[in-house]
Each structure stands twice: as structure tokens, then as C-alpha cells.
Amino acid sequence: VCIHRVRSCSSIRFIKSKYVCVFDKSSLKFSHQQRLFRTSAVSHGQIVQFKLSDIGEGITEVTVKEWYIKEGDSVSQFDSICEVQSDKASVTITSRYDGIIRKLHYNLDDIAYVGKPLVDIEIDASKGLAPEEDVVETPPMSHEEHTHQEIKGHKTLATPAVRRLAMENNIKLSEVVGTGKDNRILKEDILNYLAKQTGAILPPSPKAEIIPPLPKSETVPAAPKDKAHKIPVPVSRPIVFSGKDKTEPVTGFHKAMVKTMSAALKIPHFGYCDEIDLTQLVQLREELKPLAQIRGVKLSFMPFFIKAASLGLLQYPILNASLDENCQNVTYKASHNIGVAMDTEQGLIVPNVKNVQVCSVFEIASELNRLQSLGSAGQLGTNDLTGGTFTLSNIGTIGGTYTKPVILPPEVAIGALGKIQVLPRFNRKGEVFKAQIMNVSWSADHRIIDGATMARFSNLWKSYLENPASMLLDLK
């Protein structure tokens, strides 16, 4: 009798053999129970310790924020494993193998270290392994003994952000046709697929054709100008008095802030303040808000502030530069990657809008919406948080009139915007009128930027905002 495949149905320990001839009951050792045999497929796998690879930017440890899989789940290459957060950004870790998750080495909020095992994945031994991975032998396991999820026959290429968008909308990537390089699935592919399935009208991409405004009868009504004064409400959190001091490690974005601000203390700061009359800009924004909403974008004042700053940087490129550690060379940045300070539950983060010098106000607003959504969810990537060349901090959304912003190295200048207030001012005829006033506070690296340069830049930026129509002459 030849047995090609054998599976134990109880607690037998069976030694793999391709053929067993002259099969006899006495040759089997029984332990406690009677064994029954039947022919069935056996999966012989190897356990790969999937290590946390180098994320870059000198990161050595991260915090595990979310697991997308559990023990027993099947994964394919490029499937999301977990989300980790460093002191610089949130990163989604994807699988390098097709296999079954056998062990998670960390719980939520645990600190994971680069080069250490993250998960154990059982893979098909016949497919071979990467030489750098550690392999742990595992006994044969029945195909029926684990929870099996469908594994696609082909691999889908997509960034973690695109995969998350597909997951949030319950879209299978295998059903989406990728239009990127090597059939990579892009964000636009997901949106187009979703539009076909739901019949929804999606907002166009920033480069898309301009949609004409609707008739006046169909336009979105503007928000009432007279809004009730907002009274700060304390956050209702249970207060527990333990009577003991509590010590917590500095992690995540707080750890990055410690490093950045410590380096900033080495820079001699120069401060400059002024006030801006935003009366005309407030009127212009009220007219454009409904049009932006039709195109799916929330229009705030910040896109105008950012674009005006970029136009000013074209005239004063020294403010969009960096100074080397030895203070011997100044590098003038070609791109205007303007950062926007955001207050989130994870702490202060400063993502930046890339290449503002070639973006329209609408494109800037669209990108800000994306960054704010990802920032609120803690999903900003390294690319969004690095490469900044100039920064604006809108502290006025929380409160305050003046502040003293701290430069973010290797940048050389930063601006902080106060809240917009309705204040009395005089016009050219000496008449008192109601004006929308905002204060701005600039800080600059006094090693390479003098006060006159900062003042002239501020005056130019101010003129663009006080007379928004003047920006049309310089927009590209």
C-alpha cells in the first residue's frame, strides 16, 4: 500500500515520507487516543520573521499604531501589515510575501525597533526566501486548520495612501484598472472606479478642466456674516487625582519637536511684526467659497496667504534658502515648499505644500484639504512632512494676536498669523470704517537676513493681501 498524502485527524505526530511501503499498524506509535487516517493535502511551510526595515531619515524606533491583520490571516505582497508612527511621520508597512500571519511581535502602542522581527509569516517553501530573512522551521499544518482569505492571482501595485482609500470605500484593488507605470493604481483610478459604481460626481483634480459656476438660483448660499461669538468650552475629560507623579517617555511627534527646537535655539532670531487689512480679501473669499465648494474644496484664507508668500519669495529668494552648519554656504531653494503648522492630537506637525510657485490658489486649497484630513487622522507620510523651505503658522485659528514663532531648521524664516479682528480704522478721507485686521509676526535667521529685507518682504506680502486683484499680475 502506498500512501502519498496523510493527514492526522487527532493528536498524532507523523513523520513526512513520500512513500511508505508494506504499511503495518504496529509500526505506528500511539500516545493517548486511537488515530484515524485519511488522504488529504498537507501544506508544508516555513516561518519567515519579517523584520521592520529601515524607514529612512535616521529613524531607529517607531510606535505601532494599528494592525491591519491578525494571526491566521492570509496576506499577499504589497498588502498592508500595520501602521507605525515615528517622530517624523506615519508609515504603512506592507508585506513582501504571500503567506499566512502566524505571530504578531508587538501590541498596539508598543515600541518596535528597526531590524527586529515585526511579524512571522508562513510561506510556501518551494518559492524560496530572501537571504536576509531569518527562517524558523514549523511542523506541517493542515490547509483546513487556519482561516484562509482569498489570495489574488496577481499582484497589485499601489501606494499605502491609495490602499487606505480603497479600504475605506470597500474597494478591491484587483477590480481596479491601474493607469500608472507598470499598471500601478493611482488615487484617480480609485476615484473613477468609485464614481462608476455609485454614480457620484467627484471633485476634479487640481489640473482638471475648470467647471463653470452654476446659475445664481442654484449656487450654494454663503454663510451668514454675523456669527455668534464662540465661547471656549473646556474638553470634558475625567480627572483622576492619584496623588502620585507620573513619568512618560517623550515619543512620536513630541520627540521630533524636542530635536527641532533644540537645534532652533542655535539660530539668532530676528522678529518683525505688522498688521494687515484683509477687508477686500474677506469679501473676495466670500464670493469664491461657493464656487470652491461646488468643486469639492473648502476654501480658507490660508491658500491666499501661502500664494502671496510664494510671490514674495520670488522677489526675495534669500528667505527661501538654507544655511549650512558651518555658515559658509547659502543654498537658494528652487521650489517653494511652504509648510503649514497644524495642531493635532499627536502634537504639532508641519506638513508642506510642494511647489507653490507653480500652483494656483485653488490647487493650494485642494492640497491643504488633503493634508488637513491626513493630519487629523495621523496618516501624514514622510514626504508630506519633509522638504519644507518656508513656514506659516496660523495660530489665530485658536486665538491670540501676536506670537514669537521659532524657525524650523534648516529653514531661515517663519511667519505666525494672528486672529482676524473687526477693528475701527481711518480711510484716506479721515473717516472711520470697520476693517478686518490681522497681525503677523515674522522670525528670520539674523545671520543671513537683515531687518530691511524682512520688512520689504512683509510689505510686499501685505500689499498682495490688502489688494488681492494685484496678485493677478504675478500669478503663473
Coordinates of C-alpha atoms in Angstrom, one line a residue, residues 2-467:
C2 CA 1.4 3.4 -1.0
I3 CA 0.3 6.5 0.9
H4 CA 1.1 9.7 -0.9
R5 CA -0.6 12.2 1.4
V6 CA -1.6 11.6 5.0
R7 CA -3.3 13.9 7.5
S8 CA -3.7 13.2 11.2
C9 CA -7.2 13.9 12.5
S10 CA -6.3 13.7 16.1
S11 CA -3.1 14.2 18.1
I12 CA -0.7 12.0 16.0
R13 CA 2.8 13.1 15.2
F14 CA 3.6 11.9 11.7
I15 CA 7.0 11.9 10.1
K16 CA 6.9 13.2 6.5
S17 CA 7.5 10.4 3.9
K18 CA 6.9 10.4 0.3
Y19 CA 6.1 6.6 0.2
V20 CA 5.5 4.1 2.9
C21 CA 5.6 0.5 1.7
V22 CA 4.4 -2.6 3.4
F23 CA 2.3 -0.4 5.7
D24 CA 1.6 -2.0 9.1
K25 CA -0.4 -0.9 12.1
S26 CA 2.3 -2.0 14.5
S27 CA 4.8 0.4 13.0
L28 CA 2.8 3.4 14.4
K29 CA 3.2 4.6 18.0
F30 CA 0.0 5.6 19.7
S31 CA 0.1 8.1 22.6
H32 CA -3.4 8.5 24.1
Q33 CA -6.1 8.2 21.6
Q34 CA -6.9 6.0 18.7
R35 CA -5.7 7.5 15.4
L36 CA -7.7 7.7 12.2
F37 CA -6.2 8.3 8.8
R38 CA -7.4 9.6 5.6
T39 CA -5.8 11.1 2.5
S40 CA -5.8 14.9 2.3
A41 CA -3.5 17.8 1.2
V42 CA -0.8 19.0 3.6
S43 CA 0.8 22.4 3.4
H44 CA 4.5 22.4 4.3
G45 CA 5.6 25.9 5.0
Q46 CA 8.4 27.9 6.6
I47 CA 8.1 30.7 9.0
V48 CA 9.8 34.0 7.9
Q49 CA 10.5 36.6 10.5
F50 CA 9.5 39.7 8.7
K51 CA 11.7 42.4 10.1
L52 CA 11.0 46.1 10.3
S53 CA 13.1 47.6 7.5
D54 CA 14.9 50.9 7.6
I55 CA 12.3 53.6 7.1
G56 CA 14.9 56.3 6.4
E57 CA 15.5 59.7 7.9
G58 CA 17.7 58.1 10.6
I59 CA 14.6 56.5 12.3
T60 CA 15.5 53.6 14.6
E61 CA 12.2 53.0 16.5
V62 CA 8.6 53.5 15.8
T63 CA 5.3 53.1 17.7
V64 CA 2.8 50.5 16.4
K65 CA -0.5 52.5 15.9
E66 CA -2.7 50.0 14.1
W67 CA -2.7 46.4 12.9
Y68 CA -4.4 45.6 9.6
I69 CA -4.1 41.9 10.0
K70 CA -4.3 39.3 12.8
E71 CA -2.8 35.9 13.4
G72 CA -4.2 33.4 10.9
D73 CA -4.9 35.9 8.2
S74 CA -3.5 35.4 4.7
V75 CA -1.6 38.2 3.0
S76 CA -0.2 38.9 -0.4
Q77 CA 2.7 41.0 -1.5
F78 CA 2.1 44.7 -1.0
D79 CA -0.8 44.1 1.4
S80 CA -0.8 46.5 4.4
I81 CA 0.5 44.9 7.6
C82 CA 0.4 47.7 10.1
E83 CA 0.7 51.4 10.5
V84 CA 3.6 52.7 12.6
Q85 CA 4.4 56.2 13.7
S86 CA 7.9 57.7 14.1
D87 CA 9.0 61.1 15.4
K88 CA 8.7 62.3 11.8
A89 CA 5.6 60.7 10.1
S90 CA 3.2 57.8 10.0
V91 CA 4.2 54.9 7.7
T92 CA 2.2 51.9 6.5
I93 CA 4.3 48.7 6.4
T94 CA 3.4 46.3 3.6
S95 CA 4.1 42.6 3.1
R96 CA 6.9 41.3 1.0
Y97 CA 5.5 37.8 0.9
D98 CA 2.4 35.7 0.1
G99 CA 1.6 33.7 3.2
I100 CA -0.2 33.3 6.5
I101 CA 0.4 35.5 9.5
R102 CA 1.5 33.3 12.4
K103 CA 2.6 35.7 15.1
L104 CA 2.5 39.5 15.8
H105 CA 5.5 40.5 17.8
Y106 CA 4.0 43.8 19.2
N107 CA 0.8 45.0 20.6
L108 CA -0.8 48.4 19.9
D109 CA 1.3 51.4 21.2
D110 CA 4.4 49.1 21.7
I111 CA 7.8 50.4 20.5
A112 CA 9.1 48.5 17.5
Y113 CA 12.7 48.7 16.5
V114 CA 14.2 48.7 13.0
G115 CA 15.9 45.4 12.2
K116 CA 13.8 43.4 14.7
P117 CA 11.0 41.0 13.8
L118 CA 7.6 42.6 13.2
V119 CA 5.5 39.5 12.3
D120 CA 6.1 35.9 11.5
I121 CA 4.7 34.8 8.1
E122 CA 4.4 31.2 6.9
I123 CA 5.2 31.0 3.3
D124 CA 5.4 28.2 0.7
A125 CA 8.9 26.7 1.0
S126 CA 9.0 25.9 -2.7
K127 CA 9.0 29.6 -3.7
G128 CA 12.3 30.3 -2.0
L129 CA 13.2 33.0 0.5
A130 CA 15.1 36.3 0.6
P131 CA 18.6 35.5 2.1
E132 CA 18.4 38.3 4.6
E133 CA 15.3 36.9 6.4
D134 CA 15.5 34.6 9.4
V135 CA 13.6 31.3 8.8
V136 CA 12.1 29.2 11.6
E137 CA 11.1 25.7 10.7
T138 CA 7.5 24.8 11.5
P139 CA 5.7 21.5 11.6
P140 CA 3.3 20.7 8.7
M141 CA -0.1 22.2 9.2
S142 CA -3.4 21.3 7.5
H143 CA -4.8 23.7 5.0
E144 CA -8.1 23.4 6.9
E145 CA -6.7 24.4 10.2
H146 CA -6.3 28.1 9.6
T147 CA -8.6 30.9 8.5
H148 CA -8.0 31.3 4.8
Q149 CA -8.6 34.5 3.0
E150 CA -8.7 34.8 -0.8
I151 CA -5.2 35.4 -2.2
K152 CA -5.2 37.1 -5.6
G153 CA -3.5 35.5 -8.5
H154 CA -1.8 38.7 -9.5
K155 CA 0.0 41.5 -7.6
T156 CA -1.5 45.0 -7.4
L157 CA 0.9 48.0 -7.2
A158 CA -0.4 50.9 -5.2
T159 CA 0.9 53.3 -2.5
P160 CA -0.3 52.9 1.1
A161 CA -2.4 56.0 0.7
V162 CA -4.2 54.6 -2.3
R163 CA -4.7 51.2 -0.4
R164 CA -6.2 53.0 2.5
L165 CA -8.5 55.0 0.2
A166 CA -9.7 51.7 -1.3
M167 CA -10.1 50.1 2.1
E168 CA -12.2 53.0 3.4
N169 CA -14.5 52.6 0.4
N170 CA -14.6 48.8 0.4
I171 CA -13.0 48.5 -3.0
K172 CA -11.0 45.5 -4.0
L173 CA -7.8 46.7 -5.7
S174 CA -7.9 43.6 -8.0
E175 CA -11.0 45.1 -9.6
V176 CA -9.5 48.5 -10.4
V177 CA -7.6 49.1 -13.6
G178 CA -4.3 51.0 -12.9
T179 CA -3.2 53.7 -15.2
G180 CA 0.2 54.4 -13.6
K181 CA 3.6 52.9 -14.5
D182 CA 3.6 49.1 -14.6
N183 CA -0.2 49.2 -14.1
R184 CA 0.2 50.9 -10.7
I185 CA -3.1 52.0 -9.2
L186 CA -3.3 55.7 -8.6
K187 CA -5.7 57.8 -6.5
E188 CA -7.5 58.9 -9.6
D189 CA -8.2 55.3 -10.6
I190 CA -9.9 54.7 -7.2
L191 CA -12.0 57.8 -7.5
N192 CA -13.0 57.0 -11.1
Y193 CA -13.9 53.5 -10.1
L194 CA -16.0 54.8 -7.2
A195 CA -17.8 57.2 -9.4
K196 CA -18.7 54.5 -11.8
Q197 CA -20.0 52.3 -9.0
T198 CA -22.0 54.9 -7.2
G199 CA -22.8 57.4 -9.9
A200 CA -21.4 60.2 -7.8
I201 CA -19.9 63.4 -9.2
L202 CA -16.5 63.6 -7.8
P203 CA -14.5 66.8 -7.4
P204 CA -12.0 67.3 -10.2
S205 CA -8.3 67.0 -9.7
P206 CA -6.4 70.4 -9.4
K207 CA -5.3 70.1 -13.1
A208 CA -8.8 69.3 -14.3
E209 CA -10.8 71.5 -16.5
I210 CA -12.5 74.4 -14.8
I211 CA -16.2 73.8 -14.1
P212 CA -18.4 76.8 -14.9
P213 CA -20.3 78.2 -12.0
L214 CA -24.0 77.2 -11.5
P215 CA -26.8 79.8 -12.1
K216 CA -27.4 82.1 -9.2
S217 CA -30.5 80.3 -8.2
E218 CA -28.5 77.1 -7.8
T219 CA -25.4 78.4 -6.1
V220 CA -24.6 77.4 -2.6
P221 CA -25.7 80.2 -0.2
A222 CA -22.9 81.9 1.6
A223 CA -22.6 81.5 5.3
P224 CA -24.1 84.4 7.3
K225 CA -21.6 87.1 8.1
D226 CA -22.9 87.7 11.6
K227 CA -21.8 84.7 13.6
A228 CA -22.3 84.2 17.2
H229 CA -19.2 84.8 19.3
K230 CA -17.6 81.4 20.0
I231 CA -17.1 80.8 23.7
P232 CA -14.2 78.4 24.6
V233 CA -15.6 75.2 26.0
P234 CA -13.2 73.0 28.2
V235 CA -12.8 69.5 27.0
S236 CA -14.7 67.1 29.2
R237 CA -12.3 64.5 30.4
P238 CA -12.4 62.5 33.6
I239 CA -10.0 64.0 36.1
V240 CA -8.4 61.4 38.4
F241 CA -6.2 62.6 41.3
S242 CA -3.9 59.8 42.1
G243 CA -1.6 61.8 44.3
K244 CA 1.5 60.4 42.5
D245 CA 3.8 61.8 39.9
K246 CA 3.6 60.1 36.5
T247 CA 6.6 59.8 34.2
E248 CA 6.1 59.1 30.5
P249 CA 8.7 58.8 27.7
V250 CA 8.9 61.5 25.0
T251 CA 7.8 59.8 21.8
G252 CA 6.3 60.4 18.4
F253 CA 6.0 64.0 17.1
H254 CA 6.8 65.4 20.6
K255 CA 10.3 63.7 20.3
A256 CA 10.8 65.4 16.9
M257 CA 9.8 68.7 18.3
V258 CA 12.4 68.4 21.1
K259 CA 15.1 67.8 18.5
T260 CA 14.0 70.5 16.2
M261 CA 13.5 73.2 18.8
S262 CA 16.9 72.3 20.4
A263 CA 18.5 73.0 17.0
A264 CA 16.5 76.2 16.6
L265 CA 18.0 77.6 19.8
K266 CA 21.3 77.9 18.0
I267 CA 19.8 80.4 15.5
P268 CA 19.8 84.1 16.3
H269 CA 16.2 85.1 15.7
F270 CA 15.1 88.5 14.4
G271 CA 11.5 89.5 14.9
Y272 CA 9.2 91.8 12.9
C273 CA 5.5 92.4 13.3
D274 CA 2.9 94.3 11.3
E275 CA -0.9 94.4 10.7
I276 CA -2.8 93.5 7.6
D277 CA -6.1 95.0 6.5
L278 CA -7.9 91.9 5.0
T279 CA -11.2 93.7 4.3
Q280 CA -11.0 93.2 0.5
L281 CA -9.7 89.6 0.9
V282 CA -12.6 88.7 3.2
Q283 CA -15.1 89.9 0.5
L284 CA -13.3 88.0 -2.2
R285 CA -13.2 84.8 -0.2
E286 CA -16.9 85.0 0.5
E287 CA -17.5 85.2 -3.3
L288 CA -15.2 82.3 -4.1
K289 CA -16.2 79.9 -1.3
P290 CA -19.4 78.7 -3.0
L291 CA -17.5 78.0 -6.3
A292 CA -14.8 76.1 -4.4
Q293 CA -17.5 74.1 -2.6
I294 CA -19.1 73.1 -5.9
R295 CA -15.7 71.7 -6.9
G296 CA -15.4 69.8 -3.6
V297 CA -12.8 72.0 -1.9
K298 CA -13.1 74.1 1.3
L299 CA -11.6 77.5 0.7
S300 CA -10.0 79.2 3.7
F301 CA -7.7 82.2 3.9
M302 CA -4.6 80.2 4.2
P303 CA -4.3 79.4 0.4
F304 CA -4.2 83.2 -0.2
F305 CA -1.6 83.7 2.5
I306 CA 0.6 80.9 1.1
K307 CA 0.4 82.1 -2.5
A308 CA 1.1 85.7 -1.5
A309 CA 4.2 84.4 0.4
S310 CA 5.4 82.5 -2.7
L311 CA 5.1 85.6 -4.9
G312 CA 7.1 87.5 -2.3
L313 CA 9.8 84.7 -2.2
L314 CA 10.3 85.2 -5.9
Q315 CA 11.4 88.7 -5.2
Y316 CA 13.4 87.9 -2.0
P317 CA 14.8 84.3 -2.5
I318 CA 17.1 84.7 0.5
L319 CA 14.0 83.9 2.6
N320 CA 13.6 80.6 0.8
A321 CA 17.1 79.4 1.4
S322 CA 19.1 77.3 3.9
L323 CA 22.5 77.8 5.6
D324 CA 25.0 75.0 6.1
E325 CA 26.2 74.0 9.6
N326 CA 29.5 75.8 9.2
C327 CA 27.7 79.0 8.0
Q328 CA 29.9 79.0 4.9
N329 CA 27.3 78.4 2.1
V330 CA 23.8 79.5 1.4
T331 CA 21.6 77.3 -0.7
Y332 CA 18.7 79.0 -2.6
K333 CA 15.8 76.5 -2.9
A334 CA 14.2 76.3 -6.4
S335 CA 10.9 75.0 -5.0
H336 CA 8.6 76.9 -2.7
N337 CA 7.6 74.1 -0.3
I338 CA 5.6 76.2 2.2
G339 CA 4.9 74.5 5.5
V340 CA 1.7 75.0 7.5
A341 CA 1.8 74.3 11.2
M342 CA -1.1 72.1 12.4
D343 CA -2.3 71.3 15.9
T344 CA -3.3 67.6 16.1
E345 CA -3.9 65.1 18.8
Q346 CA -0.4 63.7 18.1
G347 CA 1.1 67.1 18.7
L348 CA 2.4 69.9 16.5
I349 CA 3.1 68.8 12.9
V350 CA 4.2 70.9 9.9
P351 CA 3.3 69.4 6.6
N352 CA 4.2 71.4 3.5
V353 CA 2.6 72.2 0.2
K354 CA 5.0 71.4 -2.6
N355 CA 6.0 73.7 -5.5
V356 CA 3.7 76.5 -4.5
Q357 CA 5.4 78.7 -7.1
V358 CA 3.6 76.8 -9.9
C359 CA 0.3 76.2 -8.1
S360 CA -3.0 78.2 -8.3
V361 CA -4.9 79.3 -5.2
F362 CA -7.4 76.5 -5.9
E363 CA -4.7 73.9 -6.2
I364 CA -3.2 75.0 -2.9
A365 CA -6.6 74.9 -1.2
S366 CA -7.1 71.3 -2.5
E367 CA -3.7 70.2 -1.2
L368 CA -4.4 71.8 2.1
N369 CA -7.6 69.9 2.4
R370 CA -5.7 66.7 1.8
L371 CA -3.0 67.5 4.3
Q372 CA -5.5 68.5 7.0
S373 CA -7.6 65.3 6.5
L374 CA -4.5 63.2 6.8
G375 CA -3.1 65.2 9.7
S376 CA -6.4 64.8 11.7
A377 CA -6.2 61.0 11.1
G378 CA -2.5 60.8 11.9
Q379 CA -1.8 59.5 8.4
L380 CA 0.7 62.0 7.1
G381 CA 3.6 60.5 5.3
T382 CA 7.3 61.3 5.4
N383 CA 7.1 63.1 2.0
D384 CA 4.4 65.4 3.4
L385 CA 6.4 66.4 6.5
T386 CA 9.9 66.8 5.0
G387 CA 11.4 69.1 2.4
G388 CA 9.9 72.4 3.7
T389 CA 11.6 75.7 2.7
F390 CA 9.4 78.3 4.4
T391 CA 6.7 78.1 7.0
L392 CA 3.5 79.9 8.0
S393 CA 1.8 79.2 11.4
N394 CA -1.9 80.2 11.7
I395 CA -2.1 80.4 15.5
G396 CA -5.1 82.8 15.1
T397 CA -7.4 79.8 14.4
I398 CA -7.1 79.0 18.1
G399 CA -6.6 82.6 19.5
G400 CA -4.1 85.3 20.1
T401 CA -2.9 88.4 18.3
Y402 CA 0.9 88.3 18.3
T403 CA 3.3 85.4 18.9
K404 CA 7.0 84.7 18.5
P405 CA 7.5 81.9 16.0
V406 CA 10.5 79.7 16.2
I407 CA 12.4 78.9 12.9
L408 CA 12.3 75.3 11.8
P409 CA 15.9 74.3 10.7
P410 CA 17.2 74.2 8.0
E411 CA 14.8 77.0 7.0
V412 CA 15.7 80.6 7.7
A413 CA 12.3 82.3 8.1
I414 CA 8.8 81.7 9.5
G415 CA 5.6 83.7 9.9
A416 CA 2.9 83.4 12.5
L417 CA -0.6 84.7 11.8
G418 CA -2.9 86.1 14.5
K419 CA -6.7 86.0 14.5
I420 CA -8.7 88.3 12.2
Q421 CA -10.5 91.1 14.2
V422 CA -13.0 93.7 13.3
L423 CA -11.4 97.0 14.4
P424 CA -12.0 100.7 13.6
R425 CA -9.6 102.3 11.1
F426 CA -9.4 105.5 9.2
N427 CA -9.7 105.8 5.4
R428 CA -7.9 108.4 3.2
K429 CA -10.7 110.9 3.9
G430 CA -10.2 110.6 7.6
E431 CA -13.5 108.7 8.1
V432 CA -13.8 105.8 10.5
F433 CA -14.7 102.4 8.9
K434 CA -15.0 98.8 10.0
A435 CA -11.8 96.9 9.0
Q436 CA -10.8 93.2 9.1
I437 CA -7.4 93.4 10.8
M438 CA -4.9 90.5 11.2
N439 CA -1.5 90.8 12.8
V440 CA 1.5 88.9 11.5
S441 CA 4.8 88.1 13.4
W442 CA 7.9 87.2 11.4
S443 CA 11.1 85.5 12.6
A444 CA 14.2 85.3 10.5
D445 CA 17.7 84.0 10.8
H446 CA 19.7 87.1 11.5
R447 CA 22.9 85.5 10.4
I448 CA 22.0 85.9 6.7
I449 CA 18.7 88.0 6.8
D450 CA 18.7 91.7 7.9
G451 CA 15.7 93.6 9.2
A452 CA 15.3 95.7 6.0
T453 CA 14.9 92.5 3.8
M454 CA 12.4 91.1 6.2
A455 CA 10.4 94.4 6.3
R456 CA 10.4 94.7 2.5
F457 CA 9.2 91.1 2.0
S458 CA 6.5 91.7 4.6
N459 CA 5.3 94.9 2.9
L460 CA 5.1 93.0 -0.5
W461 CA 3.2 90.1 1.1
K462 CA 0.9 92.7 2.8
S463 CA 0.2 94.5 -0.5
Y464 CA -0.9 91.3 -2.2
L465 CA -3.4 90.5 0.6
E466 CA -4.7 94.0 1.0
N467 CA -5.3 94.3 -2.8

